[in-house]
PDB file of N, CA, C and O in Angstrom:
ATOM      1  N   MET O   1     157.911 212.911  60.572  1.00 92.00           N
ATOM      2  CA  MET O   1     156.636 213.199  61.360  1.00 92.00           C
ATOM      3  C   MET O   1     155.997 213.818  61.666  1.00 92.00           C
ATOM      4  O   MET O   1     156.929 214.459  62.353  1.00 92.00           O
ATOM      5  N   ARG O   2     154.562 214.119  62.392  1.00 93.00           N
ATOM      6  CA  ARG O   2     154.115 215.162  62.557  1.00 93.00           C
ATOM      7  C   ARG O   2     153.359 214.928  64.030  1.00 93.00           C
ATOM      8  O   ARG O   2     152.490 214.704  63.235  1.00 93.00           O
ATOM      9  N   ILE O   3     153.914 216.161  64.724  1.00 96.00           N
ATOM     10  CA  ILE O   3     152.779 215.375  66.166  1.00 96.00           C
ATOM     11  C   ILE O   3     151.604 216.822  66.075  1.00 96.00           C
ATOM     12  O   ILE O   3     152.969 217.600  66.207  1.00 96.00           O
ATOM     13  N   ALA O   4     150.255 216.488  66.169  1.00 96.00           N
ATOM     14  CA  ALA O   4     149.674 217.686  66.513  1.00 96.00           C
ATOM     15  C   ALA O   4     149.173 217.209  68.165  1.00 96.00           C
ATOM     16  O   ALA O   4     148.173 216.422  68.424  1.00 96.00           O
ATOM     17  N   ILE O   5     149.181 218.839  69.015  1.00 97.00           N
ATOM     18  CA  ILE O   5     148.045 218.798  70.194  1.00 97.00           C
ATOM     19  C   ILE O   5     147.461 219.859  70.268  1.00 97.00           C
ATOM     20  O   ILE O   5     146.952 220.423  69.680  1.00 97.00           O
ATOM     21  N   ASP O   6     146.519 218.985  70.221  1.00 97.00           N
ATOM     22  CA  ASP O   6     144.659 219.312  70.389  1.00 97.00           C
ATOM     23  C   ASP O   6     144.428 219.774  71.520  1.00 97.00           C
ATOM     24  O   ASP O   6     143.933 219.517  72.454  1.00 97.00           O
ATOM     25  N   THR O   7     144.982 221.109  72.036  1.00 94.00           N
ATOM     26  CA  THR O   7     144.897 221.758  72.722  1.00 94.00           C
ATOM     27  C   THR O   7     143.466 222.297  73.823  1.00 94.00           C
ATOM     28  O   THR O   7     143.949 222.408  74.736  1.00 94.00           O
ATOM     29  N   ASP O   8     142.819 222.175  73.225  1.00 96.00           N
ATOM     30  CA  ASP O   8     141.384 222.654  73.813  1.00 96.00           C
ATOM     31  C   ASP O   8     140.474 221.267  73.600  1.00 96.00           C
ATOM     32  O   ASP O   8     139.714 221.247  74.932  1.00 96.00           O
ATOM     33  N   ARG O   9     141.306 220.357  73.277  1.00 97.00           N
ATOM     34  CA  ARG O   9     140.866 218.908  74.380  1.00 97.00           C
ATOM     35  C   ARG O   9     141.450 218.105  75.129  1.00 97.00           C
ATOM     36  O   ARG O   9     140.731 217.289  75.831  1.00 97.00           O
ATOM     37  N   CYS O  10     142.938 218.794  75.210  1.00 98.00           N
ATOM     38  CA  CYS O  10     143.267 218.305  76.131  1.00 98.00           C
ATOM     39  C   CYS O  10     142.725 218.091  77.567  1.00 98.00           C
ATOM     40  O   CYS O  10     142.482 218.822  78.313  1.00 98.00           O
ATOM     41  N   ILE O  11     143.166 217.315  78.488  1.00 97.00           N
ATOM     42  CA  ILE O  11     142.096 217.125  80.284  1.00 97.00           C
ATOM     43  C   ILE O  11     142.994 216.783  81.370  1.00 97.00           C
ATOM     44  O   ILE O  11     143.282 216.969  81.810  1.00 97.00           O
ATOM     45  N   GLY O  12     144.919 216.255  80.327  1.00 97.00           N
ATOM     46  CA  GLY O  12     146.167 216.165  81.309  1.00 97.00           C
ATOM     47  C   GLY O  12     145.776 215.617  82.199  1.00 97.00           C
ATOM     48  O   GLY O  12     146.805 214.969  83.318  1.00 97.00           O
ATOM     49  N   ALA O  13     145.975 214.673  81.506  1.00 97.00           N
ATOM     50  CA  ALA O  13     145.572 212.823  81.855  1.00 97.00           C
ATOM     51  C   ALA O  13     147.343 212.651  82.169  1.00 97.00           C
ATOM     52  O   ALA O  13     147.282 212.121  83.207  1.00 97.00           O
ATOM     53  N   GLY O  14     147.894 213.553  80.876  1.00 97.00           N
ATOM     54  CA  GLY O  14     149.052 212.760  81.439  1.00 97.00           C
ATOM     55  C   GLY O  14     149.610 211.771  81.049  1.00 97.00           C
ATOM     56  O   GLY O  14     150.984 211.319  80.726  1.00 97.00           O
ATOM     57  N   GLN O  15     148.976 210.542  79.991  1.00 97.00           N
ATOM     58  CA  GLN O  15     149.210 209.398  79.114  1.00 97.00           C
ATOM     59  C   GLN O  15     150.975 209.472  78.597  1.00 97.00           C
ATOM     60  O   GLN O  15     151.584 208.623  78.504  1.00 97.00           O
ATOM     61  N   CYS O  16     150.171 210.419  77.329  1.00 97.00           N
ATOM     62  CA  CYS O  16     151.339 210.791  76.623  1.00 97.00           C
ATOM     63  C   CYS O  16     152.700 210.885  77.042  1.00 97.00           C
ATOM     64  O   CYS O  16     153.964 210.509  77.098  1.00 97.00           O
ATOM     65  N   ALA O  17     153.021 211.519  78.106  1.00 97.00           N
ATOM     66  CA  ALA O  17     154.750 212.204  78.923  1.00 97.00           C
ATOM     67  C   ALA O  17     154.352 210.974  79.795  1.00 97.00           C
ATOM     68  O   ALA O  17     155.924 209.997  79.746  1.00 97.00           O
ATOM     69  N   LEU O  18     153.588 210.007  79.746  1.00 97.00           N
ATOM     70  CA  LEU O  18     154.382 209.112  80.274  1.00 97.00           C
ATOM     71  C   LEU O  18     154.570 208.053  79.335  1.00 97.00           C
ATOM     72  O   LEU O  18     155.619 207.046  79.662  1.00 97.00           O
ATOM     73  N   THR O  19     153.921 207.678  79.017  1.00 97.00           N
ATOM     74  CA  THR O  19     154.394 206.423  77.499  1.00 97.00           C
ATOM     75  C   THR O  19     155.681 206.952  76.557  1.00 97.00           C
ATOM     76  O   THR O  19     156.379 205.521  76.484  1.00 97.00           O
ATOM     77  N   ALA O  20     155.591 207.885  76.223  1.00 97.00           N
ATOM     78  CA  ALA O  20     157.208 208.840  75.338  1.00 97.00           C
ATOM     79  C   ALA O  20     157.592 210.029  75.988  1.00 97.00           C
ATOM     80  O   ALA O  20     157.460 211.376  75.705  1.00 97.00           O
ATOM     81  N   PRO O  21     158.179 209.884  77.458  1.00 96.00           N
ATOM     82  CA  PRO O  21     158.756 210.822  77.907  1.00 96.00           C
ATOM     83  C   PRO O  21     159.576 211.560  77.118  1.00 96.00           C
ATOM     84  O   PRO O  21     160.111 212.817  78.110  1.00 96.00           O
ATOM     85  N   GLY O  22     160.068 211.460  75.782  1.00 95.00           N
ATOM     86  CA  GLY O  22     161.761 211.542  75.557  1.00 95.00           C
ATOM     87  C   GLY O  22     160.883 212.330  75.104  1.00 95.00           C
ATOM     88  O   GLY O  22     161.432 213.650  73.899  1.00 95.00           O
ATOM     89  N   VAL O  23     159.396 212.581  74.285  1.00 96.00           N
ATOM     90  CA  VAL O  23     158.384 213.964  73.199  1.00 96.00           C
ATOM     91  C   VAL O  23     158.153 214.167  74.252  1.00 96.00           C
ATOM     92  O   VAL O  23     158.034 215.617  74.003  1.00 96.00           O
ATOM     93  N   PHE O  24     157.002 213.740  74.901  1.00 97.00           N
ATOM     94  CA  PHE O  24     156.183 214.577  75.541  1.00 97.00           C
ATOM     95  C   PHE O  24     156.422 215.411  77.263  1.00 97.00           C
ATOM     96  O   PHE O  24     157.938 214.404  77.946  1.00 97.00           O
ATOM     97  N   THR O  25     155.683 216.236  77.354  1.00 97.00           N
ATOM     98  CA  THR O  25     156.010 216.541  79.254  1.00 97.00           C
ATOM     99  C   THR O  25     154.184 217.182  78.736  1.00 97.00           C
ATOM    100  O   THR O  25     153.412 216.889  78.080  1.00 97.00           O
ATOM    101  N   GLN O  26     154.859 217.369  80.428  1.00 97.00           N
ATOM    102  CA  GLN O  26     153.446 218.850  81.250  1.00 97.00           C
ATOM    103  C   GLN O  26     153.648 219.565  80.867  1.00 97.00           C
ATOM    104  O   GLN O  26     154.540 220.291  81.698  1.00 97.00           O
ATOM    105  N   ASP O  27     153.082 221.411  80.717  1.00 96.00           N
ATOM    106  CA  ASP O  27     153.011 222.027  81.082  1.00 96.00           C
ATOM    107  C   ASP O  27     153.180 222.705  82.609  1.00 96.00           C
ATOM    108  O   ASP O  27     152.078 221.992  82.730  1.00 96.00           O
ATOM    109  N   ASP O  28     153.106 223.671  82.297  1.00 95.00           N
ATOM    110  CA  ASP O  28     152.333 224.409  84.057  1.00 95.00           C
ATOM    111  C   ASP O  28     150.677 224.469  84.691  1.00 95.00           C
ATOM    112  O   ASP O  28     151.304 224.055  85.434  1.00 95.00           O
ATOM    113  N   ASP O  29     150.595 224.517  83.498  1.00 95.00           N
ATOM    114  CA  ASP O  29     148.692 223.955  83.716  1.00 95.00           C
ATOM    115  C   ASP O  29     148.344 222.058  83.732  1.00 95.00           C
ATOM    116  O   ASP O  29     147.785 222.063  84.084  1.00 95.00           O
ATOM    117  N   GLY O  30     149.572 221.311  83.320  1.00 94.00           N
ATOM    118  CA  GLY O  30     149.132 220.164  83.673  1.00 94.00           C
ATOM    119  C   GLY O  30     148.120 219.527  82.305  1.00 94.00           C
ATOM    120  O   GLY O  30     148.507 218.339  82.039  1.00 94.00           O
ATOM    121  N   PHE O  31     149.006 220.285  81.305  1.00 97.00           N
ATOM    122  CA  PHE O  31     148.719 219.946  80.225  1.00 97.00           C
ATOM    123  C   PHE O  31     149.808 219.458  79.240  1.00 97.00           C
ATOM    124  O   PHE O  31     151.086 219.612  79.336  1.00 97.00           O
ATOM    125  N   SER O  32     149.463 218.206  78.105  1.00 97.00           N
ATOM    126  CA  SER O  32     150.184 217.915  76.760  1.00 97.00           C
ATOM    127  C   SER O  32     151.282 218.913  76.269  1.00 97.00           C
ATOM    128  O   SER O  32     150.651 220.259  76.295  1.00 97.00           O
ATOM    129  N   ALA O  33     152.199 218.870  75.613  1.00 97.00           N
ATOM    130  CA  ALA O  33     153.005 219.697  75.890  1.00 97.00           C
ATOM    131  C   ALA O  33     154.209 218.387  75.172  1.00 97.00           C
ATOM    132  O   ALA O  33     154.471 218.311  75.533  1.00 97.00           O
ATOM    133  N   LEU O  34     154.860 219.360  74.010  1.00 97.00           N
ATOM    134  CA  LEU O  34     156.301 218.480  72.884  1.00 97.00           C
ATOM    135  C   LEU O  34     157.636 219.048  73.467  1.00 97.00           C
ATOM    136  O   LEU O  34     156.837 220.410  73.877  1.00 97.00           O
ATOM    137  N   LEU O  35     158.107 217.944  74.369  1.00 96.00           N
ATOM    138  CA  LEU O  35     159.774 218.999  74.591  1.00 96.00           C
ATOM    139  C   LEU O  35     160.159 218.966  72.842  1.00 96.00           C
ATOM    140  O   LEU O  35     160.036 219.483  72.363  1.00 96.00           O
ATOM    141  N   PRO O  36     161.363 220.698  73.859  1.00 95.00           N
ATOM    142  CA  PRO O  36     161.930 221.624  72.311  1.00 95.00           C
ATOM    143  C   PRO O  36     162.825 220.849  72.021  1.00 95.00           C
ATOM    144  O   PRO O  36     163.047 220.131  73.112  1.00 95.00           O
ATOM    145  N   GLY O  37     162.584 220.903  70.599  1.00 93.00           N
ATOM    146  CA  GLY O  37     163.081 220.067  69.558  1.00 93.00           C
ATOM    147  C   GLY O  37     163.261 218.673  69.538  1.00 93.00           C
ATOM    148  O   GLY O  37     163.902 217.965  68.556  1.00 93.00           O
ATOM    149  N   ARG O  38     161.388 218.339  69.933  1.00 92.00           N
ATOM    150  CA  ARG O  38     160.677 216.619  69.829  1.00 92.00           C
ATOM    151  C   ARG O  38     159.251 217.136  69.027  1.00 92.00           C
ATOM    152  O   ARG O  38     158.532 215.904  68.520  1.00 92.00           O
ATOM    153  N   GLU O  39     159.356 217.901  68.194  1.00 90.00           N
ATOM    154  CA  GLU O  39     158.016 218.517  67.465  1.00 90.00           C
ATOM    155  C   GLU O  39     158.393 217.671  66.105  1.00 90.00           C
ATOM    156  O   GLU O  39     157.341 217.083  66.096  1.00 90.00           O
ATOM    157  N   ASP O  40     159.384 216.377  65.978  1.00 92.00           N
ATOM    158  CA  ASP O  40     158.919 215.483  64.551  1.00 92.00           C
ATOM    159  C   ASP O  40     158.796 214.077  65.666  1.00 92.00           C
ATOM    160  O   ASP O  40     159.346 213.167  64.810  1.00 92.00           O
ATOM    161  N   GLY O  41     159.088 214.309  67.471  1.00 91.00           N
ATOM    162  CA  GLY O  41     158.843 213.326  67.610  1.00 91.00           C
ATOM    163  C   GLY O  41     160.326 212.156  67.616  1.00 91.00           C
ATOM    164  O   GLY O  41     160.389 211.261  68.566  1.00 91.00           O
ATOM    165  N   ALA O  42     161.652 213.026  67.380  1.00 86.00           N
ATOM    166  CA  ALA O  42     162.819 212.736  67.729  1.00 86.00           C
ATOM    167  C   ALA O  42     163.178 211.174  67.751  1.00 86.00           C
ATOM    168  O   ALA O  42     163.676 210.455  67.429  1.00 86.00           O
ATOM    169  N   GLY O  43     162.565 210.381  66.361  1.00 89.00           N
ATOM    170  CA  GLY O  43     162.390 208.829  66.091  1.00 89.00           C
ATOM    171  C   GLY O  43     162.019 207.919  67.293  1.00 89.00           C
ATOM    172  O   GLY O  43     162.220 206.488  67.029  1.00 89.00           O
ATOM    173  N   ASP O  44     161.450 208.719  68.628  1.00 91.00           N
ATOM    174  CA  ASP O  44     161.195 208.013  69.471  1.00 91.00           C
ATOM    175  C   ASP O  44     159.295 206.649  68.833  1.00 91.00           C
ATOM    176  O   ASP O  44     158.251 207.534  68.496  1.00 91.00           O
ATOM    177  N   PRO O  45     160.005 205.104  68.938  1.00 92.00           N
ATOM    178  CA  PRO O  45     159.255 203.980  68.453  1.00 92.00           C
ATOM    179  C   PRO O  45     157.535 203.737  69.569  1.00 92.00           C
ATOM    180  O   PRO O  45     156.878 203.935  69.147  1.00 92.00           O
ATOM    181  N   LEU O  46     157.491 205.054  70.620  1.00 95.00           N
ATOM    182  CA  LEU O  46     156.407 205.129  71.222  1.00 95.00           C
ATOM    183  C   LEU O  46     155.711 206.310  71.422  1.00 95.00           C
ATOM    184  O   LEU O  46     154.218 206.865  71.652  1.00 95.00           O
ATOM    185  N   VAL O  47     155.515 207.441  70.520  1.00 96.00           N
ATOM    186  CA  VAL O  47     155.099 208.223  70.028  1.00 96.00           C
ATOM    187  C   VAL O  47     153.700 207.734  69.629  1.00 96.00           C
ATOM    188  O   VAL O  47     152.577 208.725  69.875  1.00 96.00           O
ATOM    189  N   ARG O  48     153.662 207.265  68.563  1.00 96.00           N
ATOM    190  CA  ARG O  48     152.074 206.528  68.230  1.00 96.00           C
ATOM    191  C   ARG O  48     151.222 205.588  69.277  1.00 96.00           C
ATOM    192  O   ARG O  48     150.362 206.178  69.184  1.00 96.00           O
ATOM    193  N   GLU O  49     152.297 205.012  70.283  1.00 97.00           N
ATOM    194  CA  GLU O  49     151.708 204.209  71.527  1.00 97.00           C
ATOM    195  C   GLU O  49     151.190 205.951  71.841  1.00 97.00           C
ATOM    196  O   GLU O  49     149.889 205.275  72.699  1.00 97.00           O
ATOM    197  N   ALA O  50     152.052 207.207  72.304  1.00 97.00           N
ATOM    198  CA  ALA O  50     151.114 207.934  73.570  1.00 97.00           C
ATOM    199  C   ALA O  50     150.410 208.022  72.790  1.00 97.00           C
ATOM    200  O   ALA O  50     149.441 208.428  73.256  1.00 97.00           O
ATOM    201  N   ALA O  51     149.770 208.470  71.486  1.00 97.00           N
ATOM    202  CA  ALA O  51     148.999 209.233  71.163  1.00 97.00           C
ATOM    203  C   ALA O  51     147.199 208.662  70.921  1.00 97.00           C
ATOM    204  O   ALA O  51     146.270 208.796  71.534  1.00 97.00           O
ATOM    205  N   ARG O  52     147.552 207.075  71.225  1.00 97.00           N
ATOM    206  CA  ARG O  52     146.181 206.113  70.743  1.00 97.00           C
ATOM    207  C   ARG O  52     146.382 206.082  72.976  1.00 97.00           C
ATOM    208  O   ARG O  52     145.114 205.583  73.117  1.00 97.00           O
ATOM    209  N   ALA O  53     147.218 206.673  73.715  1.00 97.00           N
ATOM    210  CA  ALA O  53     147.246 205.957  75.130  1.00 97.00           C
ATOM    211  C   ALA O  53     146.322 207.393  75.482  1.00 97.00           C
ATOM    212  O   ALA O  53     145.514 207.349  76.898  1.00 97.00           O
ATOM    213  N   CYS O  54     146.079 208.332  75.131  1.00 98.00           N
ATOM    214  CA  CYS O  54     145.364 209.238  75.171  1.00 98.00           C
ATOM    215  C   CYS O  54     143.744 208.830  75.489  1.00 98.00           C
ATOM    216  O   CYS O  54     143.295 209.159  74.731  1.00 98.00           O
ATOM    217  N   PRO O  55     142.910 209.609  76.155  1.00 98.00           N
ATOM    218  CA  PRO O  55     141.825 208.666  76.811  1.00 98.00           C
ATOM    219  C   PRO O  55     140.697 210.067  76.158  1.00 98.00           C
ATOM    220  O   PRO O  55     139.125 209.550  76.098  1.00 98.00           O
ATOM    221  N   VAL O  56     141.514 211.256  75.801  1.00 98.00           N
ATOM    222  CA  VAL O  56     140.742 211.828  74.857  1.00 98.00           C
ATOM    223  C   VAL O  56     140.768 212.233  73.102  1.00 98.00           C
ATOM    224  O   VAL O  56     140.837 213.690  72.050  1.00 98.00           O
ATOM    225  N   GLN O  57     141.191 211.510  72.832  1.00 98.00           N
ATOM    226  CA  GLN O  57     142.584 211.921  71.542  1.00 98.00           C
ATOM    227  C   GLN O  57     142.730 212.856  70.678  1.00 98.00           C
ATOM    228  O   GLN O  57     142.529 213.698  69.335  1.00 98.00           O
ATOM    229  N   ALA O  58     143.720 213.506  71.978  1.00 98.00           N
ATOM    230  CA  ALA O  58     143.755 214.844  71.841  1.00 98.00           C
ATOM    231  C   ALA O  58     145.346 214.459  70.991  1.00 98.00           C
ATOM    232  O   ALA O  58     145.587 216.609  70.365  1.00 98.00           O
ATOM    233  N   ILE O  59     145.512 213.620  70.572  1.00 97.00           N
ATOM    234  CA  ILE O  59     147.501 213.403  70.024  1.00 97.00           C
ATOM    235  C   ILE O  59     146.675 213.121  68.372  1.00 97.00           C
ATOM    236  O   ILE O  59     146.674 212.531  68.178  1.00 97.00           O
ATOM    237  N   GLU O  60     147.640 213.651  67.606  1.00 97.00           N
ATOM    238  CA  GLU O  60     147.631 213.218  65.831  1.00 97.00           C
ATOM    239  C   GLU O  60     149.178 213.216  65.566  1.00 97.00           C
ATOM    240  O   GLU O  60     150.030 213.976  65.221  1.00 97.00           O
ATOM    241  N   VAL O  61     149.564 211.538  65.306  1.00 96.00           N
ATOM    242  CA  VAL O  61     150.108 211.778  64.780  1.00 96.00           C
ATOM    243  C   VAL O  61     150.145 211.127  62.800  1.00 96.00           C
ATOM    244  O   VAL O  61     149.782 210.281  62.553  1.00 96.00           O
ATOM    245  N   THR O  62     150.912 212.412  62.220  1.00 94.00           N
ATOM    246  CA  THR O  62     150.952 211.903  60.634  1.00 94.00           C
ATOM    247  C   THR O  62     152.726 211.401  60.007  1.00 94.00           C
ATOM    248  O   THR O  62     153.490 212.256  60.536  1.00 94.00           O
ATOM    249  N   ASP O  63     152.776 211.252  59.525  1.00 90.00           N
ATOM    250  CA  ASP O  63     153.886 210.933  58.174  1.00 90.00           C
ATOM    251  C   ASP O  63     154.262 211.840  57.248  1.00 90.00           C
ATOM    252  O   ASP O  63     152.620 212.355  57.278  1.00 90.00           O
ATOM    253  N   ASP O  64     155.541 212.633  57.453  1.00 78.00           N
ATOM    254  CA  ASP O  64     155.285 213.741  56.940  1.00 78.00           C
ATOM    255  C   ASP O  64     155.243 213.342  55.329  1.00 78.00           C
ATOM    256  O   ASP O  64     155.299 212.126  54.771  1.00 78.00           O
TER     257      ASP O  64
END
């Protein structure tokens, strides 16, 4: 699985970090970021739900 965050689109709503806190966090400015070592989703079943929860669709999840 590959996770991409469109940082130009992200508004910092934090829904990703609330939905899948084991994969997503927010940076110092409040925008979405991946936790170190979690760039592949780490098998977290909530990654796709976190992408769907993004109000501006800034997260793209694709299968390798």
